[in-house]
mmCIF file of C-alpha atoms in Angstrom:
data_model
loop_
_atom_site.group_PDB
_atom_site.id
_atom_site.type_symbol
_atom_site.label_atom_id
_atom_site.label_comp_id
_atom_site.label_asym_id
_atom_site.label_seq_id
_atom_site.Cartn_x
_atom_site.Cartn_y
_atom_site.Cartn_z
ATOM 1 C CA MET N 1 117.985 110.872 88.752
ATOM 2 C CA ASN N 2 117.321 115.534 90.097
ATOM 3 C CA ALA N 3 114.766 115.833 92.864
ATOM 4 C CA ASN N 4 114.470 119.196 92.377
ATOM 5 C CA ALA N 5 113.379 117.933 88.668
ATOM 6 C CA CYS N 6 109.772 117.304 88.191
ATOM 7 C CA LEU N 7 109.672 113.734 86.857
ATOM 8 C CA LEU N 8 107.900 111.398 85.092
ATOM 9 C CA VAL N 9 107.869 107.514 85.315
ATOM 10 C CA ASP N 10 107.361 104.978 82.486
ATOM 11 C CA ALA N 11 106.632 101.768 83.717
ATOM 12 C CA VAL N 12 105.846 98.429 81.571
ATOM 13 C CA PHE N 13 103.775 97.849 84.882
ATOM 14 C CA LEU N 14 102.026 100.962 84.448
ATOM 15 C CA ASP N 15 101.009 100.329 80.868
ATOM 16 C CA GLN N 16 99.990 96.459 81.882
ATOM 17 C CA LEU N 17 97.464 98.299 84.152
ATOM 18 C CA ARG N 18 96.344 100.872 82.229
ATOM 19 C CA SER N 19 95.549 98.136 79.182
ATOM 20 C CA ASN N 20 93.560 96.362 81.759
ATOM 21 C CA GLU N 21 90.077 95.642 80.760
ATOM 22 C CA PHE N 22 88.869 97.044 83.616
ATOM 23 C CA ALA N 23 90.801 99.523 85.054
ATOM 24 C CA SER N 24 88.244 101.762 82.257
ATOM 25 C CA LEU N 25 85.169 99.615 83.920
ATOM 26 C CA ALA N 26 85.833 100.543 87.524
ATOM 27 C CA LYS N 27 84.061 103.501 88.161
ATOM 28 C CA PRO N 28 83.235 104.120 92.031
ATOM 29 C CA LYS N 29 79.902 105.423 92.558
ATOM 30 C CA SER N 30 82.051 108.196 94.220
ATOM 31 C CA TYR N 31 84.083 109.294 91.260
ATOM 32 C CA GLU N 32 80.545 109.211 89.549
ATOM 33 C CA ILE N 33 79.217 112.205 92.301
ATOM 34 C CA SER N 34 82.510 114.164 92.024
ATOM 35 C CA VAL N 35 82.227 114.512 88.357
ATOM 36 C CA GLU N 36 78.801 115.317 87.824
ATOM 37 C CA ASP N 37 79.219 118.000 90.573
ATOM 38 C CA LEU N 38 81.454 119.540 88.741
ATOM 39 C CA GLN N 39 79.816 119.064 85.640
ATOM 40 C CA ARG N 40 76.851 121.181 87.514
ATOM 41 C CA GLN N 41 79.296 123.477 88.108
ATOM 42 C CA TYR N 42 80.562 124.484 84.607
ATOM 43 C CA ALA N 43 77.158 124.630 82.987
ATOM 44 C CA ILE N 44 76.498 127.342 86.320
ATOM 45 C CA ASN N 45 79.987 129.401 84.864
ATOM 46 C CA GLN N 46 79.731 129.147 81.667
ATOM 47 C CA SER N 47 76.190 130.817 81.859
ATOM 48 C CA GLN N 48 77.447 133.397 83.741
ATOM 49 C CA MET N 49 79.563 133.980 81.251
ATOM 50 C CA ASP N 50 77.176 134.213 78.478
ATOM 51 C CA GLU N 51 74.958 136.613 80.426
ATOM 52 C CA LEU N 52 74.226 139.650 79.228
ATOM 53 C CA PRO N 53 75.007 143.418 80.662
ATOM 54 C CA ILE N 54 71.635 144.319 79.568
ATOM 55 C CA ASN N 55 68.339 144.826 82.137
ATOM 56 C CA ILE N 56 65.013 145.339 80.863
ATOM 57 C CA SER N 57 62.312 145.654 83.418
ATOM 58 C CA SER N 58 58.589 147.146 83.373
ATOM 59 C CA TYR N 59 56.513 148.774 86.377
ATOM 60 C CA THR N 60 53.143 149.980 86.985
ATOM 61 C CA GLU N 61 52.504 152.647 89.558
ATOM 62 C CA THR N 62 49.654 154.710 91.317
ATOM 63 C CA SER N 63 50.392 157.328 93.361
ATOM 64 C CA ARG N 64 48.772 160.502 94.830
ATOM 65 C CA SER N 65 49.430 163.642 96.835
ATOM 66 C CA LEU N 66 48.731 163.822 99.957
ATOM 67 C CA ASP N 67 47.359 167.234 99.832
ATOM 68 C CA ASP N 68 45.504 166.731 96.280
ATOM 69 C CA LYS N 69 42.323 164.707 97.246
ATOM 70 C CA GLY N 70 41.302 164.044 93.002
ATOM 71 C CA LYS N 71 41.915 160.780 91.480
ATOM 72 C CA PRO N 72 44.788 158.751 92.296
ATOM 73 C CA ALA N 73 47.506 158.732 89.202
ATOM 74 C CA ASN N 74 48.229 155.392 87.616
ATOM 75 C CA ASN N 75 52.235 155.366 85.769
ATOM 76 C CA VAL N 76 53.317 152.640 83.693
ATOM 77 C CA GLY N 77 56.814 152.293 82.259
ATOM 78 C CA ALA N 78 59.451 150.200 80.718
ATOM 79 C CA ALA N 79 63.259 150.791 80.766
ATOM 80 C CA ILE N 80 66.510 150.198 79.437
ATOM 81 C CA ASN N 81 69.771 149.721 81.717
ATOM 82 C CA LEU N 82 72.630 148.599 79.773
ATOM 83 C CA ASP N 83 76.027 148.390 81.700
ATOM 84 C CA LEU N 84 78.774 150.267 79.833
ATOM 85 C CA SER N 85 81.631 149.950 82.484
ATOM 86 C CA LEU N 86 83.432 147.588 80.042
ATOM 87 C CA TRP N 87 87.186 147.061 82.209
ATOM 88 C CA THR N 88 84.881 145.483 84.795
ATOM 89 C CA LEU N 89 82.393 143.399 82.552
ATOM 90 C CA ALA N 90 85.874 141.376 81.288
ATOM 91 C CA THR N 91 87.849 141.415 84.558
ATOM 92 C CA LYS N 92 83.977 139.371 85.005
ATOM 93 C CA GLN N 93 84.876 137.537 81.721
ATOM 94 C CA LYS N 94 88.800 136.890 82.677
ATOM 95 C CA LEU N 95 87.286 135.303 86.647
ATOM 96 C CA LEU N 96 84.972 133.168 84.727
ATOM 97 C CA SER N 97 87.203 132.377 81.896
ATOM 98 C CA ARG N 98 89.883 130.938 84.922
ATOM 99 C CA GLN N 99 87.449 129.506 87.237
ATOM 100 C CA GLN N 100 86.323 127.559 83.919
ATOM 101 C CA GLU N 101 90.064 125.986 83.880
ATOM 102 C CA ARG N 102 90.044 125.945 87.592
ATOM 103 C CA LEU N 103 87.161 122.627 86.753
ATOM 104 C CA ASP N 104 88.778 121.090 84.043
ATOM 105 C CA LEU N 105 91.786 120.866 86.225
ATOM 106 C CA SER N 106 89.641 119.727 88.703
ATOM 107 C CA LEU N 107 88.068 117.375 86.706
ATOM 108 C CA LYS N 108 91.530 115.275 85.745
ATOM 109 C CA ALA N 109 92.614 115.128 89.046
ATOM 110 C CA ILE N 110 89.077 113.507 90.611
ATOM 111 C CA GLU N 111 90.521 110.889 87.250
ATOM 112 C CA VAL N 112 93.660 110.729 88.306
ATOM 113 C CA SER N 113 92.000 109.717 91.390
ATOM 114 C CA ASN N 114 89.905 107.198 90.282
ATOM 115 C CA LYS N 115 93.167 105.920 88.242
ATOM 116 C CA GLN N 116 94.857 105.990 91.343
ATOM 117 C CA GLN N 117 92.602 103.746 93.493
ATOM 118 C CA VAL N 118 92.493 101.575 89.998
ATOM 119 C CA TYR N 119 95.536 100.962 89.577
ATOM 120 C CA SER N 120 96.103 100.392 93.068
ATOM 121 C CA ASP N 121 93.350 97.425 93.705
ATOM 122 C CA LEU N 122 94.268 95.602 90.199
ATOM 123 C CA LEU N 123 98.031 95.377 92.068
ATOM 124 C CA THR N 124 97.140 94.365 95.349
ATOM 125 C CA PHE N 125 94.639 91.988 93.492
ATOM 126 C CA GLY N 126 97.319 90.496 91.322
ATOM 127 C CA ALA N 127 100.386 90.378 94.209
ATOM 128 C CA SER N 128 97.340 88.680 96.793
ATOM 129 C CA GLN N 129 96.901 85.662 93.372
ATOM 130 C CA GLN N 130 100.522 85.087 92.962
ATOM 131 C CA LEU N 131 100.942 84.964 96.822
ATOM 132 C CA ILE N 132 98.427 82.408 97.280
ATOM 133 C CA HIS N 133 99.725 80.332 94.736
ATOM 134 C CA ILE N 134 103.310 80.693 96.062
ATOM 135 C CA PHE N 135 101.314 79.905 99.381
ATOM 136 C CA ASN N 136 99.965 76.865 97.887
ATOM 137 C CA GLN N 137 103.305 75.521 96.773
ATOM 138 C CA ARG N 138 104.887 75.755 100.025
ATOM 139 C CA ALA N 139 101.906 74.273 101.339
ATOM 140 C CA GLN N 140 102.733 71.403 99.146
ATOM 141 C CA TRP N 141 106.144 70.609 100.176
ATOM 142 C CA LEU N 142 105.598 71.605 103.553
ATOM 143 C CA GLU N 143 103.246 68.388 103.319
ATOM 144 C CA MET N 144 105.750 66.209 101.793
ATOM 145 C CA GLN N 145 107.984 67.067 103.911
ATOM 146 C CA ARG N 146 106.297 66.135 107.339
ATOM 147 C CA ASN N 147 105.584 63.048 105.777
ATOM 148 C CA PHE N 148 109.285 62.138 105.376
ATOM 149 C CA LEU N 149 109.710 63.472 108.542
ATOM 150 C CA GLU N 150 106.627 61.371 109.822
ATOM 151 C CA ILE N 151 107.968 57.765 108.688
ATOM 152 C CA GLU N 152 111.843 58.343 109.373
ATOM 153 C CA GLU N 153 110.658 59.323 112.874
ATOM 154 C CA LYS N 154 109.093 55.971 113.037
ATOM 155 C CA ASN N 155 112.176 54.198 111.815
ATOM 156 C CA GLY N 156 113.852 55.299 115.066
ATOM 157 C CA VAL N 157 115.593 58.637 113.817
ATOM 158 C CA ASN N 158 114.331 61.336 116.182
ATOM 159 C CA ARG N 159 112.632 64.267 113.633
ATOM 160 C CA LEU N 160 110.337 64.989 116.461
ATOM 161 C CA GLN N 161 111.541 69.107 116.797
ATOM 162 C CA GLU N 162 111.218 69.668 112.793
ATOM 163 C CA ILE N 163 108.182 67.730 112.872
ATOM 164 C CA ILE N 164 107.172 70.208 115.068
ATOM 165 C CA GLU N 165 109.058 73.446 113.361
ATOM 166 C CA SER N 166 107.272 72.074 109.383
ATOM 167 C CA GLU N 167 103.452 71.797 111.519
ATOM 168 C CA ILE N 168 104.126 75.626 112.880
ATOM 169 C CA LYS N 169 105.096 76.997 109.134
ATOM 170 C CA SER N 170 102.194 75.023 107.809
ATOM 171 C CA ASN N 171 99.876 77.415 110.282
ATOM 172 C CA GLU N 172 101.791 80.503 109.748
ATOM 173 C CA LEU N 173 100.988 80.139 105.883
ATOM 174 C CA ILE N 174 97.121 79.477 106.547
ATOM 175 C CA ASN N 175 97.337 82.435 108.157
ATOM 176 C CA LYS N 176 99.255 83.756 105.634
ATOM 177 C CA ARG N 177 96.908 82.701 103.053
ATOM 178 C CA LEU N 178 93.543 83.767 104.740
ATOM 179 C CA GLY N 179 95.425 87.379 104.631
ATOM 180 C CA ALA N 180 95.838 86.962 100.362
ATOM 181 C CA GLU N 181 92.332 86.421 100.310
ATOM 182 C CA ALA N 182 91.529 88.925 101.820
ATOM 183 C CA SER N 183 93.106 90.901 100.189
ATOM 184 C CA ILE N 184 91.335 89.758 96.869
ATOM 185 C CA GLU N 185 87.889 90.723 98.461
ATOM 186 C CA ARG N 186 88.502 94.213 99.690
ATOM 187 C CA SER N 187 90.413 94.555 95.820
ATOM 188 C CA LEU N 188 87.269 93.352 94.456
ATOM 189 C CA LEU N 189 84.735 94.727 96.717
ATOM 190 C CA SER N 190 86.858 98.594 96.438
ATOM 191 C CA LEU N 191 86.728 98.139 92.149
ATOM 192 C CA GLU N 192 83.371 97.734 92.525
ATOM 193 C CA LEU N 193 82.651 94.594 89.762
ATOM 194 C CA GLY N 194 80.340 92.264 90.108
ATOM 195 C CA GLU N 195 81.013 88.352 91.027
ATOM 196 C CA ASP N 196 81.659 87.464 87.526
ATOM 197 C CA GLN N 197 83.415 89.972 86.671
ATOM 198 C CA VAL N 198 87.392 88.630 87.530
ATOM 199 C CA PRO N 199 90.602 90.743 86.559
ATOM 200 C CA GLU N 200 93.190 88.901 84.470
ATOM 201 C CA LEU N 201 96.440 90.367 84.699
ATOM 202 C CA ASP N 202 99.853 89.797 82.746
ATOM 203 C CA LEU N 203 101.408 91.212 85.860
ATOM 204 C CA ASP N 204 104.444 88.653 87.085
ATOM 205 C CA LEU N 205 105.732 90.536 90.000
ATOM 206 C CA THR N 206 108.584 87.714 90.125
ATOM 207 C CA GLU N 207 110.278 89.553 87.266
ATOM 208 C CA SER N 208 111.737 92.549 86.898
ATOM 209 C CA SER N 209 109.643 96.243 84.891
ATOM 210 C CA ASN N 210 111.350 98.679 83.104
ATOM 211 C CA ILE N 211 111.254 101.562 84.791
ATOM 212 C CA ASP N 212 112.319 105.141 83.184
ATOM 213 C CA HIS N 213 112.095 108.281 83.847
ATOM 214 C CA ARG N 214 111.346 111.972 82.038
ATOM 215 C CA ALA N 215 111.080 115.086 82.499
ATOM 216 C CA CYS N 216 107.288 117.289 83.008
ATOM 217 C CA GLU N 217 106.150 118.521 79.837
ATOM 218 C CA GLN N 218 104.314 121.417 82.352
ATOM 219 C CA ARG N 219 104.116 121.993 85.913
ATOM 220 C CA GLU N 220 102.505 119.591 88.542
ATOM 221 C CA LEU N 221 98.900 119.318 88.302
ATOM 222 C CA GLN N 222 98.580 120.511 91.940
ATOM 223 C CA LEU N 223 100.973 123.114 91.147
ATOM 224 C CA GLN N 224 98.571 124.017 87.813
ATOM 225 C CA VAL N 225 95.869 124.336 90.532
ATOM 226 C CA ALA N 226 97.926 126.376 92.725
ATOM 227 C CA ASP N 227 98.718 129.126 90.070
ATOM 228 C CA ILE N 228 94.976 129.317 89.141
ATOM 229 C CA ASP N 229 94.497 130.193 92.308
ATOM 230 C CA VAL N 230 96.228 132.873 92.767
ATOM 231 C CA ASP N 231 95.209 134.078 89.729
ATOM 232 C CA ILE N 232 91.390 133.285 90.404
ATOM 233 C CA ALA N 233 92.017 135.615 93.973
ATOM 234 C CA ASN N 234 93.713 138.416 92.358
ATOM 235 C CA LEU N 235 90.589 138.643 89.948
ATOM 236 C CA GLN N 236 88.152 138.955 92.347
ATOM 237 C CA SER N 237 89.811 141.740 94.500
ATOM 238 C CA LYS N 238 90.296 143.463 91.329
ATOM 239 C CA LEU N 239 86.698 142.868 90.335
ATOM 240 C CA SER N 240 85.735 144.120 93.492
ATOM 241 C CA GLN N 241 87.715 146.975 93.483
ATOM 242 C CA GLN N 242 86.139 147.832 89.767
ATOM 243 C CA LYS N 243 82.595 147.537 91.233
ATOM 244 C CA ASP N 244 83.363 149.770 93.594
ATOM 245 C CA GLY N 245 84.815 151.844 91.603
ATOM 246 C CA ILE N 246 83.655 154.678 88.977
ATOM 247 C CA THR N 247 81.025 152.858 87.087
ATOM 248 C CA LEU N 248 79.310 153.953 83.396
ATOM 249 C CA THR N 249 75.763 152.723 83.016
ATOM 250 C CA SER N 250 73.079 153.776 79.950
ATOM 251 C CA SER N 251 69.248 154.032 80.425
ATOM 252 C CA LEU N 252 65.924 154.608 78.168
ATOM 253 C CA SER N 253 63.031 154.563 79.521
ATOM 254 C CA VAL N 254 59.178 155.295 78.276
ATOM 255 C CA LEU N 255 56.679 156.330 81.311
ATOM 256 C CA SER N 256 53.214 156.974 80.537
ATOM 257 C CA ASP N 257 50.345 158.088 82.706
ATOM 258 C CA THR N 258 47.301 156.918 80.038
ATOM 259 C CA GLU N 259 45.857 160.612 79.489
ATOM 260 C CA THR N 260 48.910 162.118 78.134
ATOM 261 C CA LYS N 261 51.531 161.579 75.477
ATOM 262 C CA PRO N 262 54.105 158.477 77.338
ATOM 263 C CA GLN N 263 57.522 160.635 77.798
ATOM 264 C CA SER N 264 60.870 158.782 76.165
ATOM 265 C CA MET N 265 64.096 159.356 78.267
ATOM 266 C CA ALA N 266 67.591 158.120 77.376
ATOM 267 C CA GLY N 267 70.874 159.060 79.283
ATOM 268 C CA LEU N 268 74.094 158.421 80.710
ATOM 269 C CA LYS N 269 75.066 157.845 84.477
ATOM 270 C CA LEU N 270 78.609 158.109 85.767
ATOM 271 C CA SER N 271 78.968 157.057 89.257
ATOM 272 C CA VAL N 272 81.506 157.896 91.713
ATOM 273 C CA PRO N 273 82.138 156.934 94.411
ATOM 274 C CA ILE N 274 82.812 159.102 97.499
ATOM 275 C CA TYR N 275 82.721 157.880 101.067
ATOM 276 C CA SER N 276 81.067 154.076 101.934
ATOM 277 C CA GLY N 277 81.303 154.350 105.350
ATOM 278 C CA GLY N 278 84.830 151.592 105.440
ATOM 279 C CA SER N 279 82.792 148.446 104.829
ATOM 280 C CA ASN N 280 84.715 148.667 100.749
ATOM 281 C CA SER N 281 87.999 149.073 102.973
ATOM 282 C CA SER N 282 87.293 145.715 105.299
ATOM 283 C CA ARG N 283 86.701 143.959 102.045
ATOM 284 C CA ASP N 284 90.350 144.295 100.599
ATOM 285 C CA LEU N 285 91.846 143.598 103.886
ATOM 286 C CA GLU N 286 89.627 140.746 103.176
ATOM 287 C CA LEU N 287 90.338 139.800 99.479
ATOM 288 C CA GLU N 288 94.334 140.615 100.232
ATOM 289 C CA ARG N 289 94.031 137.964 103.108
ATOM 290 C CA GLY N 290 92.459 135.363 100.377
ATOM 291 C CA ILE N 291 95.660 136.393 97.772
ATOM 292 C CA ILE N 292 98.142 135.740 100.743
ATOM 293 C CA LYS N 293 96.282 132.709 101.627
ATOM 294 C CA ALA N 294 96.410 131.073 98.119
ATOM 295 C CA GLN N 295 100.314 132.459 97.735
ATOM 296 C CA ASP N 296 101.124 130.231 100.882
ATOM 297 C CA ALA N 297 99.069 127.135 99.688
ATOM 298 C CA ARG N 298 100.530 127.487 96.269
ATOM 299 C CA ASP N 299 104.721 127.862 98.519
ATOM 300 C CA GLN N 300 103.543 124.816 100.309
ATOM 301 C CA ILE N 301 102.638 122.475 97.450
ATOM 302 C CA SER N 302 105.923 123.173 96.329
ATOM 303 C CA LEU N 303 107.989 122.441 99.549
ATOM 304 C CA ASP N 304 105.548 119.204 99.724
ATOM 305 C CA LEU N 305 105.878 118.308 96.112
ATOM 306 C CA ALA N 306 109.796 119.029 95.754
ATOM 307 C CA LYS N 307 109.831 116.625 99.234
ATOM 308 C CA ALA N 308 108.135 113.668 97.615
ATOM 309 C CA ARG N 309 110.326 114.154 94.970
ATOM 310 C CA ARG N 310 113.466 113.516 97.367
ATOM 311 C CA GLU N 311 111.431 110.635 98.831
ATOM 312 C CA ARG N 312 111.251 109.081 95.655
ATOM 313 C CA GLU N 313 114.302 109.064 94.472
ATOM 314 C CA THR N 314 115.851 107.773 97.879
ATOM 315 C CA LEU N 315 112.799 105.310 98.107
ATOM 316 C CA ASN N 316 114.130 104.640 94.515
ATOM 317 C CA LYS N 317 117.840 103.191 95.353
ATOM 318 C CA LEU N 318 117.495 101.620 98.482
ATOM 319 C CA THR N 319 114.332 99.423 97.292
ATOM 320 C CA SER N 320 116.059 98.925 93.471
ATOM 321 C CA ARG N 321 118.872 97.553 95.580
ATOM 322 C CA SER N 322 116.596 95.305 98.301
ATOM 323 C CA ILE N 323 115.172 93.692 94.723
ATOM 324 C CA GLU N 324 118.566 93.061 93.667
ATOM 325 C CA LEU N 325 120.060 91.677 96.567
ATOM 326 C CA ILE N 326 116.598 89.085 96.771
ATOM 327 C CA GLU N 327 116.958 88.605 93.072
ATOM 328 C CA ARG N 328 120.559 87.349 93.686
ATOM 329 C CA ARG N 329 120.024 85.158 96.782
ATOM 330 C CA ILE N 330 117.273 83.531 94.423
ATOM 331 C CA SER N 331 119.684 83.208 91.777
ATOM 332 C CA GLU N 332 121.810 81.524 93.906
ATOM 333 C CA GLY N 333 119.256 78.861 95.692
ATOM 334 C CA GLU N 334 118.600 78.252 92.516
ATOM 335 C CA ARG N 335 121.791 77.376 91.208
ATOM 336 C CA LEU N 336 121.768 75.263 94.632
ATOM 337 C CA LEU N 337 118.981 73.557 94.137
ATOM 338 C CA ALA N 338 119.878 72.163 90.509
ATOM 339 C CA GLU N 339 123.015 70.870 92.206
ATOM 340 C CA LEU N 340 120.979 68.795 94.660
ATOM 341 C CA ASP N 341 119.123 67.733 92.151
ATOM 342 C CA GLU N 342 122.391 66.374 90.463
ATOM 343 C CA ARG N 343 123.878 65.109 93.613
ATOM 344 C CA ARG N 344 120.331 62.732 94.415
ATOM 345 C CA LYS N 345 120.781 61.050 90.796
ATOM 346 C CA LEU N 346 124.379 60.275 92.076
ATOM 347 C CA GLY N 347 122.793 59.067 95.645
ATOM 348 C CA GLN N 348 124.477 62.222 97.523
ATOM 349 C CA SER N 349 122.005 64.510 98.317
ATOM 350 C CA THR N 350 118.666 63.456 100.672
ATOM 351 C CA PHE N 351 115.170 64.515 99.634
ATOM 352 C CA ASN N 352 114.498 66.642 102.772
ATOM 353 C CA GLU N 353 117.254 68.917 101.827
ATOM 354 C CA ILE N 354 115.764 69.006 98.204
ATOM 355 C CA ILE N 355 112.472 70.175 100.069
ATOM 356 C CA THR N 356 114.241 72.341 102.327
ATOM 357 C CA ARG N 357 115.332 74.517 99.563
ATOM 358 C CA GLN N 358 112.074 74.442 97.582
ATOM 359 C CA ILE N 359 110.782 75.851 101.053
ATOM 360 C CA GLU N 360 113.955 78.466 101.384
ATOM 361 C CA LEU N 361 113.289 80.007 97.561
ATOM 362 C CA SER N 362 109.500 79.956 98.172
ATOM 363 C CA VAL N 363 110.157 81.889 101.296
ATOM 364 C CA GLN N 364 112.387 84.669 98.863
ATOM 365 C CA TYR N 365 110.343 84.451 96.154
ATOM 366 C CA GLU N 366 107.311 85.464 98.888
ATOM 367 C CA ALA N 367 110.057 88.585 99.663
ATOM 368 C CA LEU N 368 110.182 89.255 96.370
ATOM 369 C CA ILE N 369 106.194 89.804 95.336
ATOM 370 C CA ARG N 370 105.855 91.926 98.148
ATOM 371 C CA LEU N 371 108.965 94.414 98.210
ATOM 372 C CA ARG N 372 107.961 94.740 94.128
ATOM 373 C CA LYS N 373 104.599 95.715 95.351
ATOM 374 C CA ASP N 374 105.329 97.909 97.086
ATOM 375 C CA TYR N 375 107.839 99.464 95.137
ATOM 376 C CA TYR N 376 105.062 99.505 92.175
ATOM 377 C CA GLN N 377 102.733 100.718 94.749
ATOM 378 C CA SER N 378 105.421 104.034 95.634
ATOM 379 C CA ILE N 379 104.804 104.730 92.103
ATOM 380 C CA ILE N 380 101.079 104.683 91.306
ATOM 381 C CA ASP N 381 101.262 106.984 94.502
ATOM 382 C CA TYR N 382 104.009 109.476 93.108
ATOM 383 C CA SER N 383 103.288 109.308 89.577
ATOM 384 C CA ALA N 384 99.486 110.511 90.811
ATOM 385 C CA LEU N 385 100.857 112.932 93.078
ATOM 386 C CA MET N 386 102.612 114.150 90.296
ATOM 387 C CA GLY N 387 99.117 114.593 88.271
ATOM 388 C CA HIS N 388 100.351 111.519 85.392
ATOM 389 C CA LEU N 389 98.531 108.187 85.356
#
């Protein structure tokens, strides 16, 4: 796997999580609030994109000359002003369009984040259920072993140390089972499901799942957002400069003093700024700072993603080897257990030897479930970071 390339993970266990009915039902309140806020902002931007560069107004004016003691003059009128600075309008539309694209990506990021949380909760729920099953089996074997040892102790065989060790293992197992039950409760609370909505998973963490990697079809979601942020910063700077630059407007007005014939006027206004007291320069510097910050943020995201890919490659190798090692131990343990069972039939092995081997195998299965669960969690987190879940 090339650490410098953008890679996505395809895995059977991910497909199983995606297809779970509760994956689509789980919509935490925080997710709904975030989506609604983005939708409101989207509507605001769309309203701004639909605005026309025209202003229509009416006015009433009462005035009197300070030297004239006659009646006040009453004037009424109406005016229409049209902004003809097409270059500024085009930049504004492009800026609003990019902001809409930014909101679309933000919505996708929220959806990915929600899926990450939901899949993690489902994975934890499934792993904890399987661990509890393992613990229940081991508890039965420990009880059978303890009963056997107590009988031998009564028959004069010194088994006291082994009985004490068995008791210690049973107590440790109780704590592990309580921990797994607590993990299930936390997962259900996080999923915000009702008491009668208990997820059912086909995921078996004692079995391997096909995991493949493929090249990204487009840049990572975070980099897409960062690219747009740089564009938005540049467009905001450009729009500010255009607004402070040459502007062209046309106007049509009608004025009447209620006694004479209404006067109509039409014209064009070309405005060329000469000096603004330095405010433009300071604003330009602030906008330039915004551009640099957006570019720096994009560079940092690119570095973070490259680091995540390298860590993913290293973790993939180390975890795969660890899983293979445990699977070999389980395979060897099951082979030895089968041999012990055959020898028991011939009277060449004891019941205690078989139970001990069962308990050792249970410990290996527990380690396999925990390791594979952590491995799958790392894949979920990596996929979310790449923006693909």
